Amino acid sequence: MAQPTLDASVAIPTDNEGGTPRYKVHWYRGTIFQILVVGGVFFCAPGMYNALSSLGAGGLATPWYANATAAAGYVFMAVLCIIGGVIVSKIGVKPALFIASSGDIVYSGSLYLNSKNGTQWFLMLGSIYSGCTDGLMYAVEGPIITSYPENDRRGRMLGLWVFMRNAAPVIGGAIIFGLNSSLDSSGGVSLKTYLTIIGIMCAGPFIALLLSHPSKVQRKDGLKIAFRQMGWKQTMAEWFKVVSSPNILLLCPLFFTSWFYGSYIGTLQTQYFDVRTRALCAFVIPWGDIAGGFMIGYFLDNKRMSIKQRARWSFVLLMVLNLALWVWTAFVTKQLEEQQPVIDWTSPLFGKTFSLFILFDLATMATQTSLYWIISHMSDDFIVLSYMTGTLRGVECAGQAVAYGIKSSNTTNWLSIGLNIGLIVLSLPFAWLVIRKIGVSDFAEIAFDASSESSAADEKSVTDSEKM
């Protein structure tokens, strides 16, 4: 098996101690272009699907069955995220990205048929298939965005990735807003919305083919992305050691709760916003994600503070912001339940609810970006990072599956609010035990050396001799 890892011992020749390469870094082999390719694939799918999700319930008239199918999709996504690193290592990075870009096309098609004909079985099937391919997507993009960029601009590269993945909801939201701005009543979006979004999604698999093989990627610091050779036995042993390591397990409660809010906020939009205001949300709210990604990215690259200080301050500030937003949500929810409005952008309640949704996206994307950054400082091994980022997204998806399962029926809103606050508070002491080690301690328990290559070679030699 071949899987890339940053190998500091394999360096591109340099002219000086500063690490300047002797030859020009070709733009299509550079790390920025690789991030743009991954971002471009995400722009098409699942980014464009996220534009539909910004409408609440995938743009359908009622949220309950859509939430049930989303819960099923997140279950499969969670499984594929966690084991996806193993799959990527066997089929390769580019084929994995190509396959991963197809699932949301099918799911959006199922939303179209459900909105047009009321077809529900295909909606469930599409959600499950999309969950599997999205899980593979997160398993392949995670190690690319954390291990490809040079160390001194990793935060900004994460910000660029956030921009690319959220440019889709912005552009898709503008399209959706233009197609639905005249619908000032509650219900589902127009059928043209789905057809337009599906057409854009179809470009994703072709963009995936532009990704360079990891061994051909050129970094400005002169480090070459290498491959470690391993057999199945070594692969599964390393995977289990990483996903069951104490530091990863301590971060899991925070992973679980990081996107738990989405089902509740989406349900609020469907229940109380009219169609054109939901379309406006699809256009504007992703700017909160973009702002959150860039703000935290530049903060995490700030060299005036040590890595330890950046890790600790970002964690404290983001957790305070998330808890404050849920207190605000409780006040807004009380008003909505008392008044039972249909909110248009001309309504008195529009400002406070709309700004709440934007700030939730800002805080959540900043939190996820910081989690990727934290993981990138636990290892620089591509294989290990694929397992860790896959676990991060897998546990996040498990949380989303539970959250959407709760909102698949008309449960009390206070259950969602209480669970979100409780889960954040519960995760804090466990996550802190890991955060305080960033920039201070090495994570030796998930470090693997090149001896795995010789072990794999020996294993292959034994196998070949047995066949002979």
Short mmCIF file of C-alpha atoms in Angstrom, two decimals:
data_model
loop_
_atom_site.label_atom_id
_atom_site.label_comp_id
_atom_site.label_asym_id
_atom_site.label_seq_id
_atom_site.Cartn_x
_atom_site.Cartn_y
_atom_site.Cartn_z
CA MET A 1 0.00 0.00 0.00
CA ALA A 2 1.18 3.51 -0.72
CA GLN A 3 0.21 6.44 1.43
CA PRO A 4 1.82 9.88 1.53
CA THR A 5 3.53 11.40 4.52
CA LEU A 6 5.63 14.43 5.08
CA ASP A 7 9.15 13.07 5.21
CA ALA A 8 11.59 15.67 6.48
CA SER A 9 14.50 13.46 5.47
CA VAL A 10 13.54 13.68 1.79
CA ALA A 11 14.15 17.29 0.79
CA ILE A 12 14.24 19.14 -2.49
CA PRO A 13 17.75 20.59 -2.99
CA THR A 14 18.01 24.17 -1.80
CA ASP A 15 20.26 27.10 -2.54
CA ASN A 16 20.56 28.31 1.02
CA GLU A 17 19.70 27.56 4.59
CA GLY A 18 16.41 29.39 4.20
CA GLY A 19 15.10 26.47 2.20
CA THR A 20 14.60 28.24 -1.16
CA PRO A 21 14.25 25.59 -3.89
CA ARG A 22 16.86 25.63 -6.67
CA TYR A 23 14.15 25.33 -9.31
CA LYS A 24 10.92 27.19 -9.81
CA VAL A 25 7.88 25.69 -8.12
CA HIS A 26 5.38 25.01 -10.89
CA TRP A 27 2.03 26.58 -10.09
CA TYR A 28 0.06 23.44 -10.86
CA ARG A 29 2.29 21.40 -8.51
CA GLY A 30 2.34 23.98 -5.71
CA THR A 31 0.45 23.61 -2.46
CA ILE A 32 -1.86 26.54 -3.19
CA PHE A 33 -3.08 24.93 -6.40
CA GLN A 34 -3.71 21.63 -4.59
CA ILE A 35 -5.81 23.45 -1.98
CA LEU A 36 -7.68 25.20 -4.81
CA VAL A 37 -8.39 21.83 -6.47
CA VAL A 38 -9.72 20.32 -3.26
CA GLY A 39 -11.68 23.52 -2.63
CA GLY A 40 -13.01 23.45 -6.19
CA VAL A 41 -14.28 19.91 -5.78
CA PHE A 42 -15.89 20.88 -2.51
CA PHE A 43 -17.32 23.99 -4.20
CA CYS A 44 -19.30 21.77 -6.58
CA ALA A 45 -20.22 19.05 -4.12
CA PRO A 46 -20.91 19.05 -1.25
CA GLY A 47 -20.59 22.85 -1.28
CA MET A 48 -23.54 23.39 -3.60
CA TYR A 49 -25.61 20.99 -1.55
CA ASN A 50 -24.77 23.11 1.48
CA ALA A 51 -26.44 25.99 -0.36
CA LEU A 52 -29.62 23.93 -0.44
CA SER A 53 -29.14 23.01 3.21
CA SER A 54 -28.96 26.71 4.08
CA LEU A 55 -32.60 26.88 3.06
CA GLY A 56 -33.47 24.45 5.87
CA ALA A 57 -34.64 20.87 5.17
CA GLY A 58 -32.94 20.88 1.75
CA GLY A 59 -35.47 23.42 0.48
CA LEU A 60 -38.48 21.16 1.03
CA ALA A 61 -41.76 22.42 2.41
CA THR A 62 -41.59 20.47 5.70
CA PRO A 63 -38.47 19.50 7.65
CA TRP A 64 -39.38 16.21 9.35
CA TYR A 65 -38.72 13.59 6.66
CA ALA A 66 -35.78 15.55 5.29
CA ASN A 67 -34.25 15.54 8.77
CA ALA A 68 -34.83 11.77 9.04
CA THR A 69 -33.01 11.12 5.75
CA ALA A 70 -30.22 13.49 6.81
CA ALA A 71 -29.82 11.52 10.04
CA ALA A 72 -29.46 8.27 8.06
CA GLY A 73 -26.92 9.87 5.75
CA TYR A 74 -24.83 11.13 8.66
CA VAL A 75 -24.69 7.63 10.17
CA PHE A 76 -23.08 6.24 7.02
CA MET A 77 -20.93 9.34 6.68
CA ALA A 78 -19.58 8.84 10.19
CA VAL A 79 -18.55 5.25 9.41
CA LEU A 80 -16.87 6.16 6.10
CA CYS A 81 -15.05 9.09 7.67
CA ILE A 82 -13.46 6.88 10.30
CA ILE A 83 -12.44 4.04 7.94
CA GLY A 84 -11.98 6.29 4.91
CA GLY A 85 -8.25 6.76 5.48
CA VAL A 86 -7.74 3.04 4.90
CA ILE A 87 -9.79 3.18 1.69
CA VAL A 88 -7.90 6.21 0.40
CA SER A 89 -4.58 4.47 1.05
CA LYS A 90 -5.66 1.53 -1.12
CA ILE A 91 -7.32 3.23 -4.11
CA GLY A 92 -5.26 6.44 -4.12
CA VAL A 93 -5.93 10.11 -3.43
CA LYS A 94 -7.17 11.18 -6.87
CA PRO A 95 -9.59 8.25 -7.44
CA ALA A 96 -10.97 8.73 -3.92
CA LEU A 97 -11.61 12.43 -4.57
CA PHE A 98 -13.23 11.60 -7.94
CA ILE A 99 -15.65 9.06 -6.39
CA ALA A 100 -16.36 11.30 -3.42
CA SER A 101 -17.57 14.14 -5.67
CA SER A 102 -20.49 12.12 -7.08
CA GLY A 103 -22.70 11.47 -4.07
CA ASP A 104 -24.29 14.88 -3.57
CA ILE A 105 -25.32 14.94 -7.23
CA VAL A 106 -27.48 11.89 -6.58
CA TYR A 107 -28.85 13.29 -3.33
CA SER A 108 -29.81 16.63 -4.90
CA GLY A 109 -31.55 14.68 -7.66
CA SER A 110 -33.54 12.85 -5.00
CA LEU A 111 -34.54 16.19 -3.44
CA TYR A 112 -35.75 17.32 -6.86
CA LEU A 113 -37.89 14.20 -7.36
CA ASN A 114 -39.28 14.44 -3.85
CA SER A 115 -40.24 18.07 -4.35
CA LYS A 116 -41.77 17.32 -7.78
CA ASN A 117 -43.42 13.90 -7.30
CA GLY A 118 -43.25 13.21 -3.56
CA THR A 119 -40.82 10.30 -4.12
CA GLN A 120 -39.50 9.39 -0.67
CA TRP A 121 -37.63 6.09 -1.12
CA PHE A 122 -35.10 7.69 -3.48
CA LEU A 123 -34.60 10.54 -1.01
CA MET A 124 -33.52 8.04 1.65
CA LEU A 125 -31.31 6.09 -0.80
CA GLY A 126 -29.73 9.29 -2.10
CA SER A 127 -29.00 10.46 1.43
CA ILE A 128 -27.27 7.18 2.33
CA TYR A 129 -25.14 7.18 -0.86
CA SER A 130 -24.28 10.83 -0.34
CA GLY A 131 -23.32 10.08 3.25
CA CYS A 132 -20.89 7.38 2.12
CA THR A 133 -19.22 9.53 -0.54
CA ASP A 134 -19.06 12.60 1.70
CA GLY A 135 -17.39 10.46 4.35
CA LEU A 136 -14.77 9.48 1.79
CA MET A 137 -14.46 13.14 0.79
CA TYR A 138 -13.62 14.23 4.33
CA ALA A 139 -11.14 11.36 4.71
CA VAL A 140 -9.19 12.47 1.64
CA GLU A 141 -9.42 16.26 1.97
CA GLY A 142 -8.44 16.38 5.66
CA PRO A 143 -4.85 15.14 5.32
CA ILE A 144 -4.34 17.24 2.16
CA ILE A 145 -5.28 20.53 3.80
CA THR A 146 -3.33 19.78 6.98
CA SER A 147 -0.15 18.17 5.62
CA TYR A 148 0.37 19.75 2.20
CA PRO A 149 0.75 23.44 3.26
CA GLU A 150 4.02 24.75 4.65
CA ASN A 151 4.02 25.14 8.43
CA ASP A 152 4.28 28.93 8.45
CA ARG A 153 1.13 29.43 6.36
CA ARG A 154 -0.98 26.47 7.39
CA GLY A 155 -3.60 28.64 9.09
CA ARG A 156 -4.04 30.82 6.01
CA MET A 157 -4.25 27.77 3.75
CA LEU A 158 -7.01 26.44 6.01
CA GLY A 159 -8.69 29.83 5.61
CA LEU A 160 -8.40 29.54 1.81
CA TRP A 161 -9.94 26.06 2.00
CA VAL A 162 -12.80 27.44 4.10
CA PHE A 163 -13.32 30.22 1.53
CA MET A 164 -13.46 27.77 -1.38
CA ARG A 165 -15.86 25.39 0.32
CA ASN A 166 -18.15 28.26 1.36
CA ALA A 167 -17.97 30.21 -1.89
CA ALA A 168 -20.38 27.56 -3.19
CA PRO A 169 -23.15 28.39 -0.71
CA VAL A 170 -22.60 32.09 -1.45
CA ILE A 171 -22.83 31.70 -5.24
CA GLY A 172 -25.40 28.93 -4.98
CA GLY A 173 -27.31 31.05 -2.50
CA ALA A 174 -27.32 33.96 -4.94
CA ILE A 175 -28.76 31.66 -7.62
CA ILE A 176 -31.34 30.30 -5.20
CA PHE A 177 -32.23 33.80 -4.05
CA GLY A 178 -32.70 34.96 -7.64
CA LEU A 179 -34.94 32.01 -8.47
CA ASN A 180 -37.07 32.29 -5.32
CA SER A 181 -37.09 35.98 -4.33
CA SER A 182 -40.73 36.39 -5.42
CA LEU A 183 -41.99 33.59 -3.16
CA ASP A 184 -43.10 35.45 -0.04
CA SER A 185 -44.93 32.47 1.51
CA SER A 186 -43.79 29.37 3.36
CA GLY A 187 -43.23 26.06 1.52
CA GLY A 188 -40.72 24.48 -0.89
CA VAL A 189 -38.40 26.20 -3.33
CA SER A 190 -38.89 26.19 -7.11
CA LEU A 191 -37.89 23.10 -9.13
CA LYS A 192 -35.51 25.18 -11.27
CA THR A 193 -33.42 25.64 -8.12
CA TYR A 194 -32.54 21.93 -7.94
CA LEU A 195 -31.79 21.61 -11.66
CA THR A 196 -29.42 24.59 -11.60
CA ILE A 197 -27.55 23.33 -8.54
CA ILE A 198 -27.25 19.81 -9.96
CA GLY A 199 -25.76 21.19 -13.17
CA ILE A 200 -23.00 22.96 -11.24
CA MET A 201 -22.34 19.87 -9.10
CA CYS A 202 -21.54 17.81 -12.20
CA ALA A 203 -18.26 19.73 -12.68
CA GLY A 204 -16.85 18.31 -9.44
CA PRO A 205 -15.55 14.94 -10.72
CA PHE A 206 -13.70 16.65 -13.58
CA ILE A 207 -11.99 19.13 -11.23
CA ALA A 208 -10.87 16.18 -9.06
CA LEU A 209 -8.78 14.90 -11.98
CA LEU A 210 -6.55 18.00 -11.69
CA LEU A 211 -5.16 16.90 -8.32
CA SER A 212 -1.45 16.08 -8.39
CA HIS A 213 -0.10 12.82 -7.10
CA PRO A 214 1.32 13.51 -3.59
CA SER A 215 4.85 12.60 -4.68
CA LYS A 216 4.70 15.32 -7.37
CA VAL A 217 3.56 18.14 -5.07
CA GLN A 218 6.19 20.87 -4.55
CA ARG A 219 6.42 22.80 -1.29
CA LYS A 220 8.20 26.14 -0.91
CA ASP A 221 10.07 24.92 2.17
CA GLY A 222 11.70 22.18 0.11
CA LEU A 223 10.07 19.22 1.88
CA LYS A 224 8.86 16.45 -0.40
CA ILE A 225 5.64 14.53 0.25
CA ALA A 226 6.69 10.89 0.28
CA PHE A 227 4.91 7.55 0.48
CA ARG A 228 5.30 4.89 3.15
CA GLN A 229 4.84 1.31 1.98
CA MET A 230 2.73 -0.88 4.23
CA GLY A 231 0.74 -4.07 4.05
CA TRP A 232 -2.79 -4.60 5.34
CA LYS A 233 -1.63 -5.82 8.75
CA GLN A 234 0.50 -2.75 9.40
CA THR A 235 -2.20 -0.45 8.02
CA MET A 236 -4.90 -1.76 10.33
CA ALA A 237 -2.55 -1.79 13.32
CA GLU A 238 -1.63 1.87 12.80
CA TRP A 239 -5.24 2.88 12.13
CA PHE A 240 -6.44 1.26 15.36
CA LYS A 241 -3.58 2.77 17.36
CA VAL A 242 -4.40 6.26 16.11
CA VAL A 243 -8.20 6.21 16.47
CA SER A 244 -8.00 4.64 19.94
CA SER A 245 -5.21 6.87 21.26
CA PRO A 246 -6.12 8.70 24.50
CA ASN A 247 -5.61 12.17 23.02
CA ILE A 248 -8.00 11.51 20.13
CA LEU A 249 -10.58 10.00 22.49
CA LEU A 250 -10.34 13.07 24.74
CA LEU A 251 -11.14 15.31 21.76
CA CYS A 252 -14.12 13.22 20.65
CA PRO A 253 -16.74 14.96 22.85
CA LEU A 254 -15.75 18.30 21.29
CA PHE A 255 -15.84 16.73 17.81
CA PHE A 256 -19.30 15.34 18.56
CA THR A 257 -20.77 18.69 19.55
CA SER A 258 -19.02 20.94 16.99
CA TRP A 259 -21.81 20.67 14.36
CA PHE A 260 -24.64 19.56 16.64
CA TYR A 261 -26.39 22.90 16.23
CA GLY A 262 -27.22 22.55 12.52
CA SER A 263 -30.44 20.56 12.71
CA TYR A 264 -32.00 22.96 15.18
CA ILE A 265 -31.06 26.13 13.30
CA GLY A 266 -32.23 24.62 9.98
CA THR A 267 -35.53 23.60 11.55
CA LEU A 268 -36.07 27.11 12.91
CA GLN A 269 -35.60 28.52 9.40
CA THR A 270 -38.11 26.09 7.92
CA GLN A 271 -40.67 26.68 10.65
CA TYR A 272 -40.57 30.47 10.85
CA PHE A 273 -38.99 31.96 7.68
CA ASP A 274 -40.83 32.39 4.40
CA VAL A 275 -39.24 31.05 1.20
CA ARG A 276 -37.58 34.23 -0.03
CA THR A 277 -36.07 34.88 3.41
CA ARG A 278 -34.74 31.33 3.53
CA ALA A 279 -33.24 31.98 0.08
CA LEU A 280 -31.63 35.15 1.45
CA CYS A 281 -30.17 33.04 4.29
CA ALA A 282 -28.70 30.63 1.73
CA PHE A 283 -26.92 33.57 0.08
CA VAL A 284 -25.71 35.58 3.10
CA ILE A 285 -25.11 33.08 5.93
CA PRO A 286 -22.08 31.37 4.25
CA TRP A 287 -20.24 34.68 4.54
CA GLY A 288 -20.18 33.93 8.25
CA ASP A 289 -18.31 30.68 7.51
CA ILE A 290 -15.82 32.51 5.28
CA ALA A 291 -15.23 35.22 7.89
CA GLY A 292 -14.80 32.64 10.64
CA GLY A 293 -12.29 30.60 8.63
CA PHE A 294 -10.12 33.55 7.63
CA MET A 295 -10.25 35.24 11.05
CA ILE A 296 -9.13 32.15 12.93
CA GLY A 297 -6.66 31.24 10.17
CA TYR A 298 -4.80 34.55 10.44
CA PHE A 299 -4.89 34.33 14.23
CA LEU A 300 -3.39 30.84 14.18
CA ASP A 301 -0.55 32.04 11.89
CA ASN A 302 0.25 35.00 14.16
CA LYS A 303 3.94 34.60 15.01
CA ARG A 304 3.81 37.18 17.80
CA MET A 305 2.40 34.40 19.97
CA SER A 306 3.75 30.93 20.51
CA ILE A 307 1.95 27.86 19.21
CA LYS A 308 0.96 27.08 22.79
CA GLN A 309 -0.61 30.51 23.29
CA ARG A 310 -2.44 30.40 19.97
CA ALA A 311 -3.92 26.98 20.75
CA ARG A 312 -5.08 27.97 24.22
CA TRP A 313 -6.44 31.43 23.42
CA SER A 314 -8.33 30.24 20.34
CA PHE A 315 -9.91 27.42 22.35
CA VAL A 316 -11.02 29.66 25.22
CA LEU A 317 -12.41 32.44 23.03
CA LEU A 318 -14.29 30.08 20.71
CA MET A 319 -15.89 28.12 23.55
CA VAL A 320 -17.06 31.35 25.24
CA LEU A 321 -18.53 32.55 21.92
CA ASN A 322 -20.37 29.26 21.32
CA LEU A 323 -21.93 29.23 24.79
CA ALA A 324 -22.95 32.89 24.48
CA LEU A 325 -24.72 32.17 21.19
CA TRP A 326 -26.79 29.40 22.81
CA VAL A 327 -27.89 31.77 25.57
CA TRP A 328 -29.01 34.19 22.85
CA THR A 329 -30.77 31.32 21.06
CA ALA A 330 -32.79 30.57 24.16
CA PHE A 331 -34.13 34.15 24.26
CA VAL A 332 -34.93 34.13 20.52
CA THR A 333 -36.66 30.73 20.75
CA LYS A 334 -38.89 31.95 23.57
CA GLN A 335 -40.04 34.89 21.45
CA LEU A 336 -40.68 32.71 18.40
CA GLU A 337 -42.75 30.21 20.37
CA GLU A 338 -44.82 32.97 21.92
CA GLN A 339 -45.50 34.86 18.67
CA GLN A 340 -45.48 32.00 16.09
CA PRO A 341 -44.58 34.38 13.23
CA VAL A 342 -43.91 33.79 9.54
CA ILE A 343 -40.77 35.90 9.27
CA ASP A 344 -40.06 37.93 6.15
CA TRP A 345 -37.04 40.21 5.78
CA THR A 346 -39.41 43.09 6.56
CA SER A 347 -40.48 41.54 9.90
CA PRO A 348 -39.37 42.98 13.27
CA LEU A 349 -37.90 39.63 14.35
CA PHE A 350 -35.80 39.23 11.19
CA GLY A 351 -32.73 41.11 12.41
CA LYS A 352 -32.10 39.22 15.62
CA THR A 353 -32.79 35.76 14.13
CA PHE A 354 -30.84 36.37 10.93
CA SER A 355 -27.77 37.72 12.72
CA LEU A 356 -27.91 34.77 15.11
CA PHE A 357 -27.72 32.32 12.20
CA ILE A 358 -24.73 34.16 10.67
CA LEU A 359 -22.82 34.21 13.96
CA PHE A 360 -23.48 30.50 14.49
CA ASP A 361 -21.85 29.72 11.15
CA LEU A 362 -18.92 32.03 11.94
CA ALA A 363 -18.32 30.41 15.33
CA THR A 364 -18.75 26.84 14.07
CA MET A 365 -16.42 27.22 11.09
CA ALA A 366 -13.81 28.95 13.23
CA THR A 367 -14.07 26.08 15.71
CA GLN A 368 -13.68 23.40 13.03
CA THR A 369 -10.75 25.22 11.42
CA SER A 370 -9.00 25.45 14.78
CA LEU A 371 -9.59 21.72 15.34
CA TYR A 372 -7.91 20.92 12.02
CA TRP A 373 -5.01 23.20 13.00
CA ILE A 374 -4.68 21.51 16.40
CA ILE A 375 -4.61 18.07 14.79
CA SER A 376 -1.97 19.23 12.32
CA HIS A 377 0.29 19.96 15.29
CA MET A 378 -0.17 16.47 16.67
CA SER A 379 1.48 14.83 13.64
CA ASP A 380 2.94 15.64 10.21
CA ASP A 381 2.44 12.11 8.87
CA PHE A 382 -0.08 11.97 6.00
CA ILE A 383 -1.36 8.56 7.06
CA VAL A 384 -1.82 9.55 10.69
CA LEU A 385 -3.48 12.81 9.65
CA SER A 386 -5.91 10.94 7.39
CA TYR A 387 -6.94 8.77 10.33
CA MET A 388 -7.20 11.72 12.75
CA THR A 389 -9.09 14.07 10.42
CA GLY A 390 -11.34 11.18 9.40
CA THR A 391 -12.07 10.49 13.05
CA LEU A 392 -12.74 14.18 13.63
CA ARG A 393 -15.29 14.30 10.83
CA GLY A 394 -16.70 10.87 11.69
CA VAL A 395 -17.48 11.83 15.26
CA GLU A 396 -18.85 15.17 14.05
CA CYS A 397 -21.17 13.28 11.70
CA ALA A 398 -22.26 10.98 14.51
CA GLY A 399 -23.26 14.09 16.43
CA GLN A 400 -25.14 15.42 13.42
CA ALA A 401 -26.91 12.08 13.00
CA VAL A 402 -28.14 12.25 16.60
CA ALA A 403 -29.11 15.92 16.22
CA TYR A 404 -31.10 15.36 13.02
CA GLY A 405 -32.64 12.23 14.53
CA ILE A 406 -33.95 14.34 17.40
CA LYS A 407 -35.43 16.87 14.97
CA SER A 408 -36.90 14.24 12.64
CA SER A 409 -40.07 14.64 14.68
CA ASN A 410 -41.64 17.73 16.21
CA THR A 411 -39.75 17.54 19.51
CA THR A 412 -39.56 20.49 21.88
CA ASN A 413 -37.00 23.09 20.90
CA TRP A 414 -35.72 23.24 24.46
CA LEU A 415 -34.40 19.68 24.18
CA SER A 416 -32.04 20.75 21.38
CA ILE A 417 -30.97 23.88 23.26
CA GLY A 418 -30.30 21.96 26.47
CA LEU A 419 -28.37 19.21 24.70
CA ASN A 420 -26.15 21.67 22.82
CA ILE A 421 -25.23 23.63 25.95
CA GLY A 422 -24.72 20.46 27.97
CA LEU A 423 -22.50 18.82 25.34
CA ILE A 424 -20.28 21.90 25.01
CA VAL A 425 -19.81 22.14 28.78
CA LEU A 426 -19.14 18.39 29.02
CA SER A 427 -16.48 18.50 26.29
CA LEU A 428 -14.44 21.36 27.78
CA PRO A 429 -12.37 19.57 30.47
CA PHE A 430 -11.57 16.62 28.17
CA ALA A 431 -10.50 18.83 25.25
CA TRP A 432 -8.39 21.04 27.53
CA LEU A 433 -6.24 18.05 28.51
CA VAL A 434 -5.13 17.87 24.85
CA ILE A 435 -5.12 21.60 24.03
CA ARG A 436 -2.62 22.31 26.82
CA LYS A 437 -0.14 19.91 25.19
CA ILE A 438 -0.11 21.67 21.80
CA GLY A 439 3.23 23.38 21.31
CA VAL A 440 4.53 21.84 24.52
CA SER A 441 4.63 18.04 24.21
CA ASP A 442 5.16 15.53 21.44
CA PHE A 443 2.46 12.99 20.68
CA ALA A 444 4.78 10.01 20.55
CA GLU A 445 2.03 7.42 20.85
CA ILE A 446 0.83 8.19 17.30
CA ALA A 447 4.27 8.61 15.72
CA PHE A 448 5.46 5.95 13.28
CA ASP A 449 8.89 5.71 11.66
CA ALA A 450 10.02 4.46 8.30
CA SER A 451 10.57 0.97 9.67
CA SER A 452 7.01 0.24 8.59
CA GLU A 453 8.29 0.35 4.99
CA SER A 454 10.85 -2.37 5.58
CA SER A 455 8.29 -4.34 7.54
CA ALA A 456 5.91 -4.14 4.59
CA ALA A 457 8.67 -5.13 2.19
CA ASP A 458 9.58 -8.12 4.36
CA GLU A 459 5.93 -9.09 4.59
CA LYS A 460 5.59 -8.90 0.79
CA SER A 461 8.78 -10.97 0.30
CA VAL A 462 7.47 -13.67 2.59
CA THR A 463 4.15 -13.67 0.76
CA ASP A 464 5.85 -13.90 -2.65
CA SER A 465 8.08 -16.78 -1.50
CA GLU A 466 5.04 -18.61 -0.18
CA LYS A 467 3.34 -18.22 -3.58
CA MET A 468 6.44 -19.57 -5.33
#
